[in-house]
Tab-separated table of C-alpha atoms and ligand atoms in Angstrom:
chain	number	residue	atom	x	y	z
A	1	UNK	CA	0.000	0.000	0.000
A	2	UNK	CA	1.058	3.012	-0.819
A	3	UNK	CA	1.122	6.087	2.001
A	4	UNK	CA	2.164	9.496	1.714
A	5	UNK	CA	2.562	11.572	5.241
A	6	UNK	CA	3.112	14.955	5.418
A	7	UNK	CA	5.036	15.831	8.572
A	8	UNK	CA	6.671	17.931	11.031
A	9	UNK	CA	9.331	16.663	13.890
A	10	UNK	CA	8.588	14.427	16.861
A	11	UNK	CA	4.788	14.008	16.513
A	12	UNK	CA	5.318	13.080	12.337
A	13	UNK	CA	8.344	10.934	13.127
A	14	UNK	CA	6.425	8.679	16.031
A	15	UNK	CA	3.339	8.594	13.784
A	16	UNK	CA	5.478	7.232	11.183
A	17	UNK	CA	7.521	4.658	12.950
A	18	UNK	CA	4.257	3.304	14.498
A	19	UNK	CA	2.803	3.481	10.718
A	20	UNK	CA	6.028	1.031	9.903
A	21	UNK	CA	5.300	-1.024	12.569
A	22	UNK	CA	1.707	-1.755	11.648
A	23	UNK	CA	2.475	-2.192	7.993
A	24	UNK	CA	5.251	-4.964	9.051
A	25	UNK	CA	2.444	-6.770	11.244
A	26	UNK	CA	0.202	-7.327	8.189
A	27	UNK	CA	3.095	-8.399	6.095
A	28	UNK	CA	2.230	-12.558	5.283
A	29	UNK	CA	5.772	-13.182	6.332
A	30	UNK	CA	5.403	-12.272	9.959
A	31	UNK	CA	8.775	-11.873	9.907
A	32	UNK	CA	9.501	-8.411	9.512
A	33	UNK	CA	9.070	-8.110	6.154
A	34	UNK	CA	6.832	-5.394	5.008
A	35	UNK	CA	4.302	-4.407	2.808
A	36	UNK	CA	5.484	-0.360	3.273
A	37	UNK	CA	5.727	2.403	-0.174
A	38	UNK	CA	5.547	5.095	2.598
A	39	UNK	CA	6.848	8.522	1.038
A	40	UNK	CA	7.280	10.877	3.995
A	41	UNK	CA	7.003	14.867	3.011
A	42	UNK	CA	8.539	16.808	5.782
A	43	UNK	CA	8.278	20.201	6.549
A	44	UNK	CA	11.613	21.906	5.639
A	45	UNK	CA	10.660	25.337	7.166
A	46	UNK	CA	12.503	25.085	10.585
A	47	UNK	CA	15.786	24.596	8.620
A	48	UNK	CA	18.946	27.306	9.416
A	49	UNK	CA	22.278	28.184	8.806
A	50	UNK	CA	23.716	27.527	11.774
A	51	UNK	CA	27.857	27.605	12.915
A	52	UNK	CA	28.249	27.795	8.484
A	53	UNK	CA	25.909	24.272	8.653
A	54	UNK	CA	22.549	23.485	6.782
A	55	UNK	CA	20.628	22.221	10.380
A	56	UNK	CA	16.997	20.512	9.187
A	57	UNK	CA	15.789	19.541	12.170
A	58	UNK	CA	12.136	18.139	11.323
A	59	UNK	CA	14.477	15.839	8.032
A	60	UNK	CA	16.434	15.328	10.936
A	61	UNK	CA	13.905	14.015	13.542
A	62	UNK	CA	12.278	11.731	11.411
A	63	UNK	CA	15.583	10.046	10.392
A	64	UNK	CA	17.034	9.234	13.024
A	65	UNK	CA	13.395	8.566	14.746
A	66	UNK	CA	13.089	5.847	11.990
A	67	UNK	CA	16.638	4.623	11.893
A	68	UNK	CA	16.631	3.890	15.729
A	69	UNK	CA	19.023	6.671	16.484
A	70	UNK	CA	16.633	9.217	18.268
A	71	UNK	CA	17.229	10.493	21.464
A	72	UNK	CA	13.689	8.539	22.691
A	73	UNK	CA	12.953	10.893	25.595
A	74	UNK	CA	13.661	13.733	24.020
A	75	UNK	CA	12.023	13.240	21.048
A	76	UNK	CA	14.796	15.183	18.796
A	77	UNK	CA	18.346	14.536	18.301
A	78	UNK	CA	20.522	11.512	18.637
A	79	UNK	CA	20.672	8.748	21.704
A	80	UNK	CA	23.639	8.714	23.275
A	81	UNK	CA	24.939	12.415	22.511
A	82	UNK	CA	27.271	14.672	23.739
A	83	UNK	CA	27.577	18.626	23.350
A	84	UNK	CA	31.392	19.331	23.480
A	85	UNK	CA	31.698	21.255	19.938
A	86	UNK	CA	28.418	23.565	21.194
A	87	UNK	CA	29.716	23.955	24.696
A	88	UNK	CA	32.973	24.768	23.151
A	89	UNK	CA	31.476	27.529	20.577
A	90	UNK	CA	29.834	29.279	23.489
A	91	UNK	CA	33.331	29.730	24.743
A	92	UNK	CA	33.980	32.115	21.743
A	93	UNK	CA	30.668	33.668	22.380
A	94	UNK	CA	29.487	32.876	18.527
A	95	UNK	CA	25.622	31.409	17.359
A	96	UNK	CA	22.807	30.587	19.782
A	97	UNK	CA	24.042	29.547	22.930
A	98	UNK	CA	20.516	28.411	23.722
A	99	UNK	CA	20.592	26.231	20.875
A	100	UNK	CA	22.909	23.142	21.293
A	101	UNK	CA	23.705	20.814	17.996
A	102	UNK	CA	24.827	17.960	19.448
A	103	UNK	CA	28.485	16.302	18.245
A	104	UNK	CA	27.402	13.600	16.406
A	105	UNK	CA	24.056	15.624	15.074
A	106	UNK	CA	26.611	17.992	13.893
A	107	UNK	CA	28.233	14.916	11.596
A	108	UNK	CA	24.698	15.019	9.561
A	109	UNK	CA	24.863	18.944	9.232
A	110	UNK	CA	28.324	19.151	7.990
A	111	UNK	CA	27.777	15.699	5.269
A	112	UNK	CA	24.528	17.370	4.627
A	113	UNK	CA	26.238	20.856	4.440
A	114	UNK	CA	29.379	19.821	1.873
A	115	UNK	CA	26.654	17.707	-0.404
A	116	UNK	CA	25.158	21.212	-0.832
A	117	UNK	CA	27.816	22.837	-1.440
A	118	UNK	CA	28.691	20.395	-3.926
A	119	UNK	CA	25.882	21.029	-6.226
A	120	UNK	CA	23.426	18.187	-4.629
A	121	UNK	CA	20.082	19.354	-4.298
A	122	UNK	CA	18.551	18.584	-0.389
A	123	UNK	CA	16.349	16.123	-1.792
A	124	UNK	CA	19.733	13.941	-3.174
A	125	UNK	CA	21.882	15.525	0.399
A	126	UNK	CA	18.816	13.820	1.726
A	127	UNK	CA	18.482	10.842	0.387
A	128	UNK	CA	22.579	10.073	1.034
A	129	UNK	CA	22.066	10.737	4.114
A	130	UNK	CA	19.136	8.559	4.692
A	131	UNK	CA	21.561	5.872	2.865
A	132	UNK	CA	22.866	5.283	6.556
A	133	UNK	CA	20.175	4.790	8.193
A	134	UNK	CA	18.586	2.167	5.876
A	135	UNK	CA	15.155	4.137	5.389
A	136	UNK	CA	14.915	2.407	1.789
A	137	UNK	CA	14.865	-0.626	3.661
A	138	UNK	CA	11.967	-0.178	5.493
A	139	UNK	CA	9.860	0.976	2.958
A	140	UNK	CA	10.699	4.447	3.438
A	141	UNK	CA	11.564	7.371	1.286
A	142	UNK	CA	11.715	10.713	2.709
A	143	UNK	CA	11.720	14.204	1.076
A	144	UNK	CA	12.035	17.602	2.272
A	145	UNK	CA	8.870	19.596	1.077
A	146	UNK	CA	11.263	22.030	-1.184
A	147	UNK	CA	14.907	21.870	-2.533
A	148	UNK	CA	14.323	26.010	-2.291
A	149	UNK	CA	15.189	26.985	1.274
A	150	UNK	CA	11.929	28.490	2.792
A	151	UNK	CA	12.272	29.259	6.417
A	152	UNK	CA	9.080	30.176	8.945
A	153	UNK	CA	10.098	33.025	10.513
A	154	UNK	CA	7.879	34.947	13.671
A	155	UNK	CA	6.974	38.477	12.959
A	156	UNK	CA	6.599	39.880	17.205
A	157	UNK	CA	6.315	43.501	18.524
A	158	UNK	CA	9.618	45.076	18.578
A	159	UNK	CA	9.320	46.640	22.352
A	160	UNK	CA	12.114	49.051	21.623
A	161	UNK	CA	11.457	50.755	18.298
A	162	UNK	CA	8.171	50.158	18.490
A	163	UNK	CA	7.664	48.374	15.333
A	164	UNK	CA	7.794	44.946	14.299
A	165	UNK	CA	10.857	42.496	14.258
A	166	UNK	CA	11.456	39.012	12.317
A	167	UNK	CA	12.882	36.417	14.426
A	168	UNK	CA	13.741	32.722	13.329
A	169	UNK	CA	10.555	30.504	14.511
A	170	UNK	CA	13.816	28.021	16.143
A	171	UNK	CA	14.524	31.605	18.191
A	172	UNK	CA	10.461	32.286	19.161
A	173	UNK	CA	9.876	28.257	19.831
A	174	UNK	CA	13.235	27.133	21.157
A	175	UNK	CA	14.753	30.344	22.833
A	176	UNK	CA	11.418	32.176	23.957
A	177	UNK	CA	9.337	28.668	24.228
A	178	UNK	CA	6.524	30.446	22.087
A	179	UNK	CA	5.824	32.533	25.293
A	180	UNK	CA	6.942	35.890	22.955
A	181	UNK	CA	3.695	36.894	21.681
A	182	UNK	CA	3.553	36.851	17.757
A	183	UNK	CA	1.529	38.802	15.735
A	184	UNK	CA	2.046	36.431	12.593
A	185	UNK	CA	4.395	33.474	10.901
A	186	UNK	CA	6.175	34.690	7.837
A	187	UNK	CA	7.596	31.824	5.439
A	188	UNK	CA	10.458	33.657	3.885
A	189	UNK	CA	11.239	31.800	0.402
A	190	UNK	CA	8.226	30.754	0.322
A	191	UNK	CA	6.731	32.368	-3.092
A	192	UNK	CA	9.685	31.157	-4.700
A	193	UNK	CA	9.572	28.084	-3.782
A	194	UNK	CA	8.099	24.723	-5.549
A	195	UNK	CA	7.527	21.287	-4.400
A	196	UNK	CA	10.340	18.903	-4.217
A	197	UNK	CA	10.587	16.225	-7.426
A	198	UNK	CA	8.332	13.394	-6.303
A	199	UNK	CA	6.397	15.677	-3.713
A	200	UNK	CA	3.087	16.169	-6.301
A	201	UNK	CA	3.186	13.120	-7.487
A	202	UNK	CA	3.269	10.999	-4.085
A	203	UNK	CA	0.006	12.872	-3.267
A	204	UNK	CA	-1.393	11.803	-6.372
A	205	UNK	CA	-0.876	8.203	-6.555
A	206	UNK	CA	-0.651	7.571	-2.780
A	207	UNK	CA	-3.711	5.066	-1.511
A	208	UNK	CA	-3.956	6.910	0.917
A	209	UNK	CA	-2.543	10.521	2.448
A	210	UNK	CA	-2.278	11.277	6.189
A	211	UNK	CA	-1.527	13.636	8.116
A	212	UNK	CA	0.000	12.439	11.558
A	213	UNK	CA	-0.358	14.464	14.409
A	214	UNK	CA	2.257	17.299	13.704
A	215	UNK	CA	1.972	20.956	14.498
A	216	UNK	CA	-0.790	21.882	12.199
A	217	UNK	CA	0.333	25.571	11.656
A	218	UNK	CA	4.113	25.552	11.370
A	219	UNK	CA	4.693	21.959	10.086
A	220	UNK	CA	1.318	20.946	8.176
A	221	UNK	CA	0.544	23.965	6.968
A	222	UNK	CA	4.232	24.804	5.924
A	223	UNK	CA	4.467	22.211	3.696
A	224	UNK	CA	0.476	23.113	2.087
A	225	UNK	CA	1.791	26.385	1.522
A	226	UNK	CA	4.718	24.963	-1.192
A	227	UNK	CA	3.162	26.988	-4.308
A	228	UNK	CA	0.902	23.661	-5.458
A	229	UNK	CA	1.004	21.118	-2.976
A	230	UNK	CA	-2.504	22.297	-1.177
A	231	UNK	CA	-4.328	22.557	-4.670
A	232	UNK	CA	-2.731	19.184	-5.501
A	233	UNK	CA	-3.944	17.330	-2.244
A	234	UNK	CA	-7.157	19.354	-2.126
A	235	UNK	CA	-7.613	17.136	-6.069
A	236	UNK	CA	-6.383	13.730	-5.503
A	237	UNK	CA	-7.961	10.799	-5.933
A	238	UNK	CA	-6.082	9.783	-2.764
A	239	UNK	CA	-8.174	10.010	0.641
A	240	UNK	CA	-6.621	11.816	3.208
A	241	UNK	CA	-7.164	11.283	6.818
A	242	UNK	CA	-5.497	13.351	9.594
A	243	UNK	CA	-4.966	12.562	13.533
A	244	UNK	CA	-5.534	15.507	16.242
A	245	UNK	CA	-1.943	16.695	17.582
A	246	UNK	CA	-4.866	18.557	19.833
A	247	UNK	CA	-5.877	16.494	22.605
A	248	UNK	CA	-8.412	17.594	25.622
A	249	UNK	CA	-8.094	21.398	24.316
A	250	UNK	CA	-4.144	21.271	24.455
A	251	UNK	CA	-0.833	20.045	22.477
A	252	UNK	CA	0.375	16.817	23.673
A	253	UNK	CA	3.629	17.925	23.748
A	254	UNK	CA	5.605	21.428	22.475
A	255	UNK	CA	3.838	24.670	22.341
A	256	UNK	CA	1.446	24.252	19.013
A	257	UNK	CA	-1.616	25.946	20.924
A	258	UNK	CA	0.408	29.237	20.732
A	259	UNK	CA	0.637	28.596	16.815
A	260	UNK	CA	-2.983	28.298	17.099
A	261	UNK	CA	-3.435	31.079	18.491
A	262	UNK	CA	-1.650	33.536	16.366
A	263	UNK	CA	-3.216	32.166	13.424
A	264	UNK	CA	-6.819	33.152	15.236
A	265	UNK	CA	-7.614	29.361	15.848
A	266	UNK	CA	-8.655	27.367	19.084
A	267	UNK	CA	-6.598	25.024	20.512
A	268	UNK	CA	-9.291	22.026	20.404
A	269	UNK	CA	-9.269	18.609	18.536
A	270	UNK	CA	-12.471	20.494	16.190
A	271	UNK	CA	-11.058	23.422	15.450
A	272	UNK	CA	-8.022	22.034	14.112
A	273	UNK	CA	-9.911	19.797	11.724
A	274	UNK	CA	-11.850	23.307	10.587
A	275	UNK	CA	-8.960	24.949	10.016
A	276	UNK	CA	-7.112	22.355	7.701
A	277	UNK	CA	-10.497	21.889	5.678
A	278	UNK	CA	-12.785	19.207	3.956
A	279	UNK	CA	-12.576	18.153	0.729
A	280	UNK	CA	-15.264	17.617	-1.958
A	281	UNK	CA	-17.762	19.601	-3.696
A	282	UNK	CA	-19.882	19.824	-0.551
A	283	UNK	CA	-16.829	20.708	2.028
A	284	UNK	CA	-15.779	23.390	3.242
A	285	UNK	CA	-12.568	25.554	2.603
A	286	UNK	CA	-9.716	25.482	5.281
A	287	UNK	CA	-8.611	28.604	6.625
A	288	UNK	CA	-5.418	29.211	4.068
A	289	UNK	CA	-7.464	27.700	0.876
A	290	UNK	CA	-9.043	24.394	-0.424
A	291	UNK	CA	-9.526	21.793	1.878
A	292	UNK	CA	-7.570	18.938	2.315
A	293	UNK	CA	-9.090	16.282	4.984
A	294	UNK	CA	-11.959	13.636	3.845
A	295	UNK	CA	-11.770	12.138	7.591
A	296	UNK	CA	-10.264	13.516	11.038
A	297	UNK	CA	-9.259	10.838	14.089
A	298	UNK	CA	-9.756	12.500	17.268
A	299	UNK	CA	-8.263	11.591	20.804
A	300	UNK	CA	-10.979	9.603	22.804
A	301	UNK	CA	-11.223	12.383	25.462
A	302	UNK	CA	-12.692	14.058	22.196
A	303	UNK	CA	-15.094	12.591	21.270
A	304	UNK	CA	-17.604	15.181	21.641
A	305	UNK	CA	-15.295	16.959	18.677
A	306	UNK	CA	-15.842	14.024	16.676
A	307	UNK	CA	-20.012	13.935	17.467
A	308	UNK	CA	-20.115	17.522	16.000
A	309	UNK	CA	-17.802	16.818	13.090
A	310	UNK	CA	-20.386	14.226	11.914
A	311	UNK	CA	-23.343	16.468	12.598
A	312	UNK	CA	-21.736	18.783	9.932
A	313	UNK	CA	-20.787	16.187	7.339
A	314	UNK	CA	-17.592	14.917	8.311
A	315	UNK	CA	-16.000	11.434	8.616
A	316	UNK	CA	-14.696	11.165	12.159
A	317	UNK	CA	-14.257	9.132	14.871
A	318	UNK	CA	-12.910	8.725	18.307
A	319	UNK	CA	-9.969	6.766	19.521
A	320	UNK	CA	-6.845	6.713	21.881
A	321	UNK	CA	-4.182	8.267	20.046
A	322	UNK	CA	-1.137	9.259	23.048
A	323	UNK	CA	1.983	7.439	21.412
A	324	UNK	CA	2.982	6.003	23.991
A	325	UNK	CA	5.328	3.271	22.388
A	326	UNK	CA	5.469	1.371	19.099
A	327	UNK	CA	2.645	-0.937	19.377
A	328	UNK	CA	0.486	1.516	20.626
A	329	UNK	CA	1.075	4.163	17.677
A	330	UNK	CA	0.673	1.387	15.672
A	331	UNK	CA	-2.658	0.748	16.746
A	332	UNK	CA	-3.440	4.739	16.303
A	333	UNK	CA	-2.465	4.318	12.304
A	334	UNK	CA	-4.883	1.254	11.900
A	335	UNK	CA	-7.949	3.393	12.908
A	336	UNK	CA	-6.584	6.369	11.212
A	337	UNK	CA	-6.552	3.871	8.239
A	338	UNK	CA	-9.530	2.355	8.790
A	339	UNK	CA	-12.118	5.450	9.031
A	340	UNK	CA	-10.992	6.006	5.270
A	341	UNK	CA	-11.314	1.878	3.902
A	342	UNK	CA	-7.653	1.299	3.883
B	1	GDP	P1	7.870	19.112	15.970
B	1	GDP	O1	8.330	19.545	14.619
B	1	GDP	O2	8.915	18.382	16.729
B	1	GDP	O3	7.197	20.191	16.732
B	1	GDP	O4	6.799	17.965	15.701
B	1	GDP	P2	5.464	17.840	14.854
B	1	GDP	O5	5.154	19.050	14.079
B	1	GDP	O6	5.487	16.543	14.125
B	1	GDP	O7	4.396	17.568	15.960
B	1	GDP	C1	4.214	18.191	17.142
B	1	GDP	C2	2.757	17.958	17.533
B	1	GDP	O8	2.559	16.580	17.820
B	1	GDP	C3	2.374	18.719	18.755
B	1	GDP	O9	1.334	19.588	18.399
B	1	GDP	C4	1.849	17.662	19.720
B	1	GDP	O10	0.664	18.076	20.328
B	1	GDP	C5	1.588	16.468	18.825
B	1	GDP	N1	1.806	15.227	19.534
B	1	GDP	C6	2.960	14.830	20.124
B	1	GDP	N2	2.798	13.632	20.701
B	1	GDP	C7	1.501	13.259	20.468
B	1	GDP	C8	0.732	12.103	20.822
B	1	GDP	O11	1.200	11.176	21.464
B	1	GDP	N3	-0.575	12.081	20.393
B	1	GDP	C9	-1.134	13.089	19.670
B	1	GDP	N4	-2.400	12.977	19.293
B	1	GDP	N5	-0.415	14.189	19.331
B	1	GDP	C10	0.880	14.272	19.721
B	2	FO1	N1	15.078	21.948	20.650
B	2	FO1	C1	15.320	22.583	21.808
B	2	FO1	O1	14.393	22.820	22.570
B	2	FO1	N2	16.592	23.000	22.127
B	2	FO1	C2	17.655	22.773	21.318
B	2	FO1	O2	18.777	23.164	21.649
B	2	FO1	C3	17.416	22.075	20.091
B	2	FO1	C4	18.449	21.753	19.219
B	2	FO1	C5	18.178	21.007	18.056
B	2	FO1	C6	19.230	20.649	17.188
B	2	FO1	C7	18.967	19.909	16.061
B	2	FO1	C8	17.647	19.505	15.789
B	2	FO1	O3	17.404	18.761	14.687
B	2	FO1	C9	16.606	19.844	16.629
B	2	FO1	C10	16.863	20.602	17.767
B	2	FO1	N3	15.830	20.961	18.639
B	2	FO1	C11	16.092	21.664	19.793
B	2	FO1	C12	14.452	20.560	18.376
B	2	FO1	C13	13.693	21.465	17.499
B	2	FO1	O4	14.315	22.100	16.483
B	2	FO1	C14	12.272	21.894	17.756
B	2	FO1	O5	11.683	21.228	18.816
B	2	FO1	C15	11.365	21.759	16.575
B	2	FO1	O6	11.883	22.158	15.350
B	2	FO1	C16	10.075	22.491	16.825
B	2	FO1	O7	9.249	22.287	15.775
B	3	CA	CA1	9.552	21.243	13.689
């Protein structure tokens, strides 16, 4: 079966692995084969130059999330890390002391960062890099959402002149932890930019599309504002199902009600849904343009979210959906599956 996901960092990268794991248990093998196409878009809009290094950190997340290399508590990074080179760059007072790329993290930037320079484009810097981790072997291929940078940056008040200032979102989310208040995201590079090779077409001859439980503002939304991609999932004959990343009226994890919020949307399981859209003749548009959901999987806590969502002609449905571990997000992915046939 073929599966396209379009996703952020930790929430995506769980989703995913869970995803794996459920299309391994219905292989006929049993034995770990698996029955996986799954092309994973990921939202390249949190990437910086960082130290002189191309950083990706939602590419980055879901790599080593799927290769077994994450940092499992943390969510981001790699297990087993140490911070010598970062601690050592404070020393010279140079880049964002309050943002620490780890030592072996830093191997991927600077591969990553001489492919570039190179001539590869991120989608082959990506791929290499992906090499290591034996994604291909699990069924996996993962793009970035554009070779073009684009980076979401955080227009807040400027309390000194008054005016407005552009900050990094890494800066507002990591530095600030979203507590700045921002008047709006900006995706710098954005116009410019077009889907990565392979991006339009894995939404057009996936069986199915999903949307895992990412930030829906800063990671889904990123990637639906690539010139194309929203029109192009919006048309498909793919369904698309999405999971709540809003559970009980809050983020599970990270500071996505804040996005919310500065885009003028509540943080609840329902409003999310709203705001991303239905598709079809008789849906209704999201908030930034078509819509791109046939069917939205709610937490069980919500399933008053879900009750209304079928009042107004959705397809939705209730179910636990904390990742806890493997099996468990594995278990999420069959109903988000199942409320579209697949
Ligand atoms: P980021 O790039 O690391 O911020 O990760 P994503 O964009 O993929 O996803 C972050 C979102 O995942 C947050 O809004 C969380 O609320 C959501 N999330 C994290 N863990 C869970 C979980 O176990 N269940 C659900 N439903 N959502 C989760
Ligand atoms: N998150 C932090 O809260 N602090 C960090 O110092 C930090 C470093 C970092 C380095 C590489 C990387 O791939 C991710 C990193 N993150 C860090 C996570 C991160 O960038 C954010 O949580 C997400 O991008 C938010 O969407
Ligand atoms: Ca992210």
């Amino acid at each position: 079966m073929r599966i396209t996901v379009l996703s952020g960092g930790v929430g995506g990268a769980r989703f995913t692995r869970g995803l794996l794991a459920l299309l391994r248990d219905r292989h006929p093998d049993g034995h770990g084969g698996t029955t996986a196409e799954v092309t994973v878009v990921a939202n390249s809009g949190d990437d910086m130059w960082l130290h002189g290094v191309r950083v990706c950190p939602d590419l980055d997340t879901l790599m080593y999330t799927l290769g077994g290399a994450v940092h499992e508590e943390q969510g981001w990074g790699r297990r087993d890390e140490t911070s010598r080179v970062s601690a050592d760059l404070a020393a010279y007072d140079v880049g964002w002391d309050w943002f620490t790329l780890g030592d072996l993290d830093l191997a991927t930037h600077l591969a990553r960062t001489q492919w570039l320079r190179e001539g590869l484009t991120l989608t082959e810097a990506t791929e290499r890099l992906a090499r290591r981790w034996d994604l291909a072997g699990q069924g996996v291929r993962l793009l970035p959402m554009s070779d073009q940078p684009v980076e979401t940056h955080v227009v807040v008040a400027d309390a000194e002149g008054g005016g407005e200032r552009l900050i990094h979102f890494e800066e507002w989310w990591v530095r600030h932890r979203a507590a700045l208040p921002a008047l709006r995201f900006e995706q710098v590079g954005l116009a410019a930019s077009t889907p990565a090779p392979g991006v339009l077409d894995a939404l057009t001859s996936a069986d199915v599309v999903v949307l895992p439980p990412s930030n829906p503002v800063v990671s889904v939304s990123t990637i639906l504002a690539v010139p194309g991609v929203r029109e192009t999932l919006a048309a498909s004959p793919a369904p698309v199902v999405g999971v709540s990343p809003i559970v009980g009226g809050a983020a599970v994890r990270g500071m996505a009600a804040q996005c919310l919020a500065t885009v003028g949307v509540d943080a609840t399981a329902e409003a999310v849904a709203r705001y991303l859209g239905r598709r079809g003749p008789d849906g209704t548009p999201g908030l930034d343009g078509p819509g791109v959901l046939d069917a939205w999987l709610v937490d069980d806590v919500d399933t008053d979210a879900a009750a209304a969502l079928r009042a107004d002609g959705w397809r939705a449905s209730a179910a636990p959906t904390l990742m806890h571990d493997v099996p468990t997000t594995a278990r999420i992915a069959a109903a988000a599956l199942a409320l579209v046939g697949a």
